[in-house]
Coordinates of C-alpha atoms in Angstrom, one line a residue:
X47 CA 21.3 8.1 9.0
X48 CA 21.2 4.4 7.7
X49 CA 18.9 3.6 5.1
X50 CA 16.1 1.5 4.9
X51 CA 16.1 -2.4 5.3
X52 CA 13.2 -4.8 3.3
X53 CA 13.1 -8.0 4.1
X54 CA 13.9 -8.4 7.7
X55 CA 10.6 -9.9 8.2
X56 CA 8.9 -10.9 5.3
X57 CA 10.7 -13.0 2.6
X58 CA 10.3 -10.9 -0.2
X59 CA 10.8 -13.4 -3.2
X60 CA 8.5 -16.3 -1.6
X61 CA 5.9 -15.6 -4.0
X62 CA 7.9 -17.0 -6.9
X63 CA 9.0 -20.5 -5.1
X64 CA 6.9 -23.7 -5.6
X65 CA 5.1 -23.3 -2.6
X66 CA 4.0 -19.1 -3.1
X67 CA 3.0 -20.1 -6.2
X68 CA 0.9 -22.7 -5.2
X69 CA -0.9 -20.4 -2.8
X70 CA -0.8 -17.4 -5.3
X71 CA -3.7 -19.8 -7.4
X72 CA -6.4 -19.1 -5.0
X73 CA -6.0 -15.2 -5.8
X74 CA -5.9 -15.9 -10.0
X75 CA -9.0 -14.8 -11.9
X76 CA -9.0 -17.9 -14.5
X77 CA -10.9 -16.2 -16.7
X78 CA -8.2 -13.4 -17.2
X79 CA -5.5 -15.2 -16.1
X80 CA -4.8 -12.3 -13.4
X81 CA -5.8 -11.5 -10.1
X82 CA -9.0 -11.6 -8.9
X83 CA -10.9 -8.5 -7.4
X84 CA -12.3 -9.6 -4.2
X85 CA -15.9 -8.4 -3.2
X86 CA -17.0 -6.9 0.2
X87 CA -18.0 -10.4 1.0
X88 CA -16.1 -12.3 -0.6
X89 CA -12.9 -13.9 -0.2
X90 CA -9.8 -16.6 -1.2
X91 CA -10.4 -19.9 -0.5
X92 CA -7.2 -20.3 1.1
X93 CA -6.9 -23.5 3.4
X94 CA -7.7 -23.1 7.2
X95 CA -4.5 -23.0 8.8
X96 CA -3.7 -19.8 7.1
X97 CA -3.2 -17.1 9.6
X98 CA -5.2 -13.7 8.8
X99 CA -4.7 -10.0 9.8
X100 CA -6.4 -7.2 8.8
X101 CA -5.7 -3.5 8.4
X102 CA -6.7 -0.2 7.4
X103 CA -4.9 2.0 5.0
X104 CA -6.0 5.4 4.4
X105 CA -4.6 6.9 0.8
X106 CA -3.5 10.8 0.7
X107 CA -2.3 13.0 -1.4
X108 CA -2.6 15.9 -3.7
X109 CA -5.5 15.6 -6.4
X110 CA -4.2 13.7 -9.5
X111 CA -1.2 12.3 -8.0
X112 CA -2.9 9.0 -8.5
X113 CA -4.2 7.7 -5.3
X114 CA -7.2 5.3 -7.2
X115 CA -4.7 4.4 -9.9
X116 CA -2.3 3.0 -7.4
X117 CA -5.0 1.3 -5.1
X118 CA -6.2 -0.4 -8.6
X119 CA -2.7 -1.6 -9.1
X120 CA -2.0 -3.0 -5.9
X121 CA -5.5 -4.6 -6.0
X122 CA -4.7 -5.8 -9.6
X123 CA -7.2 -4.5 -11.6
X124 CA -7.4 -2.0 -14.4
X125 CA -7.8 1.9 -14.2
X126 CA -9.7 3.4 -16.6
X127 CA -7.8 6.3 -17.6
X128 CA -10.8 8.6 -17.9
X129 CA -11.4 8.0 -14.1
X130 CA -12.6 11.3 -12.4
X131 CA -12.5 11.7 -8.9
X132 CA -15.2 10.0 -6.9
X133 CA -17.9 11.3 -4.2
X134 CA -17.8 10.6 -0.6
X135 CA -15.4 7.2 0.7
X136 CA -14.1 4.3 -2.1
X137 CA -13.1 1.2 0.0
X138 CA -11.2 -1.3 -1.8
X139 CA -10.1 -4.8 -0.4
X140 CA -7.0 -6.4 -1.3
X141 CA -5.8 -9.8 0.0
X142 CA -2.0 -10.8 -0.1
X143 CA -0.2 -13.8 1.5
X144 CA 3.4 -13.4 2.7
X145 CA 5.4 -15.8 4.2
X146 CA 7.4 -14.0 7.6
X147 CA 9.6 -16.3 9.3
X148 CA 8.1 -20.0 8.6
X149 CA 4.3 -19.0 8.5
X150 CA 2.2 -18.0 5.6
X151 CA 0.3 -14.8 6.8
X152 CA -2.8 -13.7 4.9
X153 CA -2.9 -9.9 4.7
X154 CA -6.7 -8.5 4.5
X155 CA -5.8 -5.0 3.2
X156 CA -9.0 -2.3 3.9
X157 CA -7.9 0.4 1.3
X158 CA -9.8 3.8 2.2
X159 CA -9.9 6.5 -0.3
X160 CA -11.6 10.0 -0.5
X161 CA -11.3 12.6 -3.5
X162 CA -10.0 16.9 -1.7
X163 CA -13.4 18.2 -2.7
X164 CA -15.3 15.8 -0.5
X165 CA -12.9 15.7 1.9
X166 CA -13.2 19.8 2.0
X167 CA -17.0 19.9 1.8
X168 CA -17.7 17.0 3.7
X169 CA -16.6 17.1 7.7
X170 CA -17.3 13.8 8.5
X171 CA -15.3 12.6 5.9
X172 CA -11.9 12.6 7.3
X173 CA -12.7 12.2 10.3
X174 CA -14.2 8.6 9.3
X175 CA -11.3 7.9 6.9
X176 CA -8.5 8.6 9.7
X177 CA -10.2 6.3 12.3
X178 CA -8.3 3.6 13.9
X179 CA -6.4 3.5 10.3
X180 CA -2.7 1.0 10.5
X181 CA -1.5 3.3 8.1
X182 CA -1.5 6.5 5.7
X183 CA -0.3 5.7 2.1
X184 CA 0.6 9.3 1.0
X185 CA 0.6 9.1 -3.3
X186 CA 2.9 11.6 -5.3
X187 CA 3.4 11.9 -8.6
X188 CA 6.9 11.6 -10.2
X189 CA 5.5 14.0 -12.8
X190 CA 4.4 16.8 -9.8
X191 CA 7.3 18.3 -7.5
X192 CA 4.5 19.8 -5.4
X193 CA 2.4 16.8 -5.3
X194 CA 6.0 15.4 -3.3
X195 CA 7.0 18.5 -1.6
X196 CA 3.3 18.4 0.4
X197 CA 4.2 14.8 1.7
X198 CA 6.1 16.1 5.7
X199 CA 3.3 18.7 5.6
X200 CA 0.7 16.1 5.2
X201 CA 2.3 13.5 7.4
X202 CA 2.3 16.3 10.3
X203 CA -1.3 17.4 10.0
X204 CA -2.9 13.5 10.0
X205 CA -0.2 11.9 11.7
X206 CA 0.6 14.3 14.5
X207 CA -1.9 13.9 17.5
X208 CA -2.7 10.2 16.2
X209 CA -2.6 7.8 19.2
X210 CA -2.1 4.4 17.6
X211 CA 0.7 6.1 15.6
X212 CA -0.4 4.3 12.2
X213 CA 2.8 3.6 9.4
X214 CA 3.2 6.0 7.1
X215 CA 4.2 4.9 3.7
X216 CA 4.8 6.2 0.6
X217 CA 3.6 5.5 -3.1
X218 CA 5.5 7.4 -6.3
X219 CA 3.1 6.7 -9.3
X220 CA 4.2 7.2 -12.8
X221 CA 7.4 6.4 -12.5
X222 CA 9.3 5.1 -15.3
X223 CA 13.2 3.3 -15.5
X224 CA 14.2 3.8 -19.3
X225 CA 16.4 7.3 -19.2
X226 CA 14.4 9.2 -21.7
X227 CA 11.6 9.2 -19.6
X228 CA 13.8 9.3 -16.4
X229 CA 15.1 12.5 -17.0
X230 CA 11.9 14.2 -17.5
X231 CA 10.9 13.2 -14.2
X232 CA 9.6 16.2 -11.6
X233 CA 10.8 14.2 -8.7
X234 CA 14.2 12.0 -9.3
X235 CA 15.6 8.8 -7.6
X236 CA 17.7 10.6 -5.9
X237 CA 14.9 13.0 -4.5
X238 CA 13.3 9.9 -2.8
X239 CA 16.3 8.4 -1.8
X240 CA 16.8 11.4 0.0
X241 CA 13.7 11.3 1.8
X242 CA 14.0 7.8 2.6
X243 CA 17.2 8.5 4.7
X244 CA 15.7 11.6 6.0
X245 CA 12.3 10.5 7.3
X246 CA 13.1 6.6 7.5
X247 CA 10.1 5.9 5.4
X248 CA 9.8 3.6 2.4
X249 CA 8.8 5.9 -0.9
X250 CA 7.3 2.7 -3.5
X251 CA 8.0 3.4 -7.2
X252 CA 4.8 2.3 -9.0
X253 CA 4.9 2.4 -13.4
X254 CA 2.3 2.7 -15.6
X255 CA 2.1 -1.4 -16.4
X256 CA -1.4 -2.5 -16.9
X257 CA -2.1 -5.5 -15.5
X258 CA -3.0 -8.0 -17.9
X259 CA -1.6 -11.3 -16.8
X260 CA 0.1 -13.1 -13.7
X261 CA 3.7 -11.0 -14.8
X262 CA 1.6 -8.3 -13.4
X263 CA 1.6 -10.3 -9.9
X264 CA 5.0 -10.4 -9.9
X265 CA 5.5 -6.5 -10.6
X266 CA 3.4 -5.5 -7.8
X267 CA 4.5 -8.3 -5.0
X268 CA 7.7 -6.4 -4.1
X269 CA 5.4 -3.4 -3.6
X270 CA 2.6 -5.6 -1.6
X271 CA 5.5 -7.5 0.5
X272 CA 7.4 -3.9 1.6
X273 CA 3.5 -2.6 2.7
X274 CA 2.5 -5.8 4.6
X275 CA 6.1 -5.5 6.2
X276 CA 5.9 -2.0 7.3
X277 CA 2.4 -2.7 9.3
X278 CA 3.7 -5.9 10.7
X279 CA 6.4 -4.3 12.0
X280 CA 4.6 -1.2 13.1
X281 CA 2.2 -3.7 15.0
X282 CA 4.9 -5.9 16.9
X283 CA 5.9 -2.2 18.0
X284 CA 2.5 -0.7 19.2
X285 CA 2.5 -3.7 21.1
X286 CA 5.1 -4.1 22.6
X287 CA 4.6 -0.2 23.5
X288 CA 1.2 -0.8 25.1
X289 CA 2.7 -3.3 27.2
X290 CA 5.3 -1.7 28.4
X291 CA 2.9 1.4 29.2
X292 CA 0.3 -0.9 31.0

């Protein structure tokens, strides 16, 4: 089977021309020089004609395989690292323009989060967490085999009887590209790479960069571009699916 393709759609290195750039300043924070963490009601001032989409994202995975850490990365902001897991539903927003074709799209990204023991002692949890979600974002750890080896089994259980058939994407946190730390690694390149071609799924390598400045805008936008990809993709399809069944 063919591996994956990035970039059919979006143009993945937009954000660092003249004209990404200048749209990249209405998401800066100019008192840290990074991005800014958007409110519930809050929002970038980006000008009118900007089209916007929305979606939901629910984040899985096996406890400490870094599902907040990598949410607070994408969203630019800084983990604590004595984070412990949280109570009930986390929602985090996260905007991102991408350019597809010859039209800046403004992605509105809902991120949904929910720590195993509330999920396990809490019914409704789930349940409210899965609902009419674009996508699940299932987080591993490079550092935990087993936190990568319950991926297909979670995919099956929340994905299986789903009727908008939401993306499924894949996050590796703590990964790291020197080969000291490489080769201490639980789960290797050529593990994912496997399961790429295997399950035709995109597995994002995330490090342990803090984000202290606009370089960290540049780290994460290949991660952000591949994600707002996927769903656009996975959208044209469900439509194109519900017309054809209509």
């Amino acid at each position: 089977m063919a591996s994956i393709s990035y970039g059919m759609v979006v143009n993945l290195d937009w954000h660092l021309t003249a004209e990404g750039e200048t749209i990249l300043q209405y998401f800066y924070n100019p008192q840290t020089n990074g991005r800014k963490l958007f409110g519930l009601l809050e929002r970038p001032a980006v000008p009118s004609n900007i089209e916007e989409v929305c979606y939901k994202l629910f984040f899985v995975g096996k406890s400490g395989a870094g599902k907040s850490a990598a949410i607070a990365r994408l969203a630019g902001t800084t983990f604590m690292a004595t984070h412990v897991e949280s109570y009930g539903i986390r929602k985090t927003n996260i905007f991102w323009p991408v350019k597809i074709w010859n039209k800046i799209i403004l992605f509105e990204l809902h991120c949904w989060e929910s720590s195993d023991s509330s999920l396990k002692k809490c019914g409704h949890i789930l349940p409210a967490c899965k609902d009419k979600a674009d996508a699940f974002v299932y987080v591993f750890s490079h550092s935990d085999a087993s936190s990568f080896l319950d991926i297909p089994q979670l995919m099956n259980k929340l994905t299986k009887d789903e009727p908008d058939h939401p993306a499924n994407i894949i996050i590796g946190t703590r990964y790291s590209a020197t080969s000291s730390a490489t080769s201490k690694m639980e789960v290797s390149l050529a593990d994912t790479k496997q399961f790429e071609t295997k399950w035709q799924i995109p597995v994002l390598k995330m490090n342990k960069l803090s984000p202290t400045d606009r370089n960290e805008t540049h780290q994460m936008a290949p991660l952000l571009n591949i994600i707002c990809e996927q769903l656009w993709i996975r959208d044209q399809e469900y439509i194109l699916k519900q017309g054809l069944t209509s």
